[in-house]
Amino acid sequence: MSWESKMATLTAVNHRPVRIPVSEIVRYVALAGLGILFVLPFIWMVSTSLKETGQAYRFPPEFIPQPLTIKNYESLWGGPIPFDRFYLNTVIVVIMAEIGTLTSCTFVAYSFARLKWWGREVWFVVLLATMMLPFQVVMIPVYIIFRTLGWLDTLLPLFIPTFFGNPFYIFLMRQFFMGIPRDLEDAARVDGAGSFRILWQIFVPLSKPVLLTVAMFTFVGHWNDFLGPLLYLSSVDNMTISVGLAMFQGRGGANWPALMAAATLATVPILVMFTLFQRYFVKGIVLTGMKG
């Protein structure tokens, strides 16, 4: 076959129309529609936060406000509703909860995964059994304990329990730790390393996926926590964002642009964290689901 005929054959192959199955087209169209459906409420929330009060009630609604205004965001800081205080309280709770959860769960999970002590398996079953109890079952006894300690209307009940571990996170981290090769631990013990040094220099660096997964779950859970602040907090200055948002809806109705501005600012940290750590988040879910 001559060079010209080969080129003609390759050209004919390259220009052959690509046939996409109808099922693929339907699937992608359906996924695109679902994606738009899920994103639409967030777009509407941001759009409403940039409107004046009268624009929020116009029909047909406007997705691009004319004119755009940021006065709703400005009113959140130093206004009659101390949104800045809500934000600060929530940040304090989340930071302390992250420290408490990661510290306690790491030590307990390592103990269940690697250390040998009497009754370890029995206590692990007890730990798993506590996961079956919903918070509503222990809500009243825990409330009485915090009242006896004098912690009501403070931020302490919202993060102090995290320093005593979380059963689900302990289980998650234990499963991950059990997948780390024992050869690394044995080599470290030959070099004279103790359990704490092995945990800090071997297990923690190798466990970034599960640690970031737990950190993200903790962040989202405490940032969005509504029941806890509703139970334990009473004064406005101690409220968190989730409870404070309800203050934007008074007896005469809600100030929707201001409420949407507050909701947007409350959502941004979660979106930023998931965007930054989604790779570790997905990897952690996959790995911990596969480890025995």
Tab-separated table of C-alpha atoms in Angstrom, residues 86-87 89-90 222-230 239-247 262-263 266:
chain	number	residue	atom	x	y	z
A	86	PHE	CA	-22.726	34.526	66.703
A	87	TYR	CA	-19.930	33.979	64.211
A	89	ASN	CA	-18.971	31.894	69.212
A	90	THR	CA	-19.347	29.323	66.446
A	222	HIS	CA	-20.615	21.561	65.099
A	223	TRP	CA	-20.973	24.437	62.636
A	224	ASN	CA	-24.520	23.357	61.800
A	225	ASP	CA	-25.442	22.131	65.294
A	226	PHE	CA	-28.848	23.500	66.233
A	227	LEU	CA	-30.167	21.253	68.999
A	228	GLY	CA	-27.194	21.690	71.329
A	229	PRO	CA	-27.183	25.516	71.373
A	230	LEU	CA	-30.980	25.502	71.586
A	239	MET	CA	-25.674	32.013	70.750
A	240	THR	CA	-24.157	30.386	67.695
A	241	ILE	CA	-24.994	30.925	64.038
A	242	SER	CA	-27.513	28.097	63.706
A	243	VAL	CA	-29.706	29.449	66.504
A	244	GLY	CA	-28.960	33.096	65.763
A	245	LEU	CA	-30.366	32.850	62.238
A	246	ALA	CA	-33.837	32.398	63.728
A	247	MET	CA	-33.615	35.909	65.174
A	262	ALA	CA	-26.496	35.743	57.063
A	263	ALA	CA	-27.185	32.276	55.631
A	266	ALA	CA	-22.840	30.778	57.392
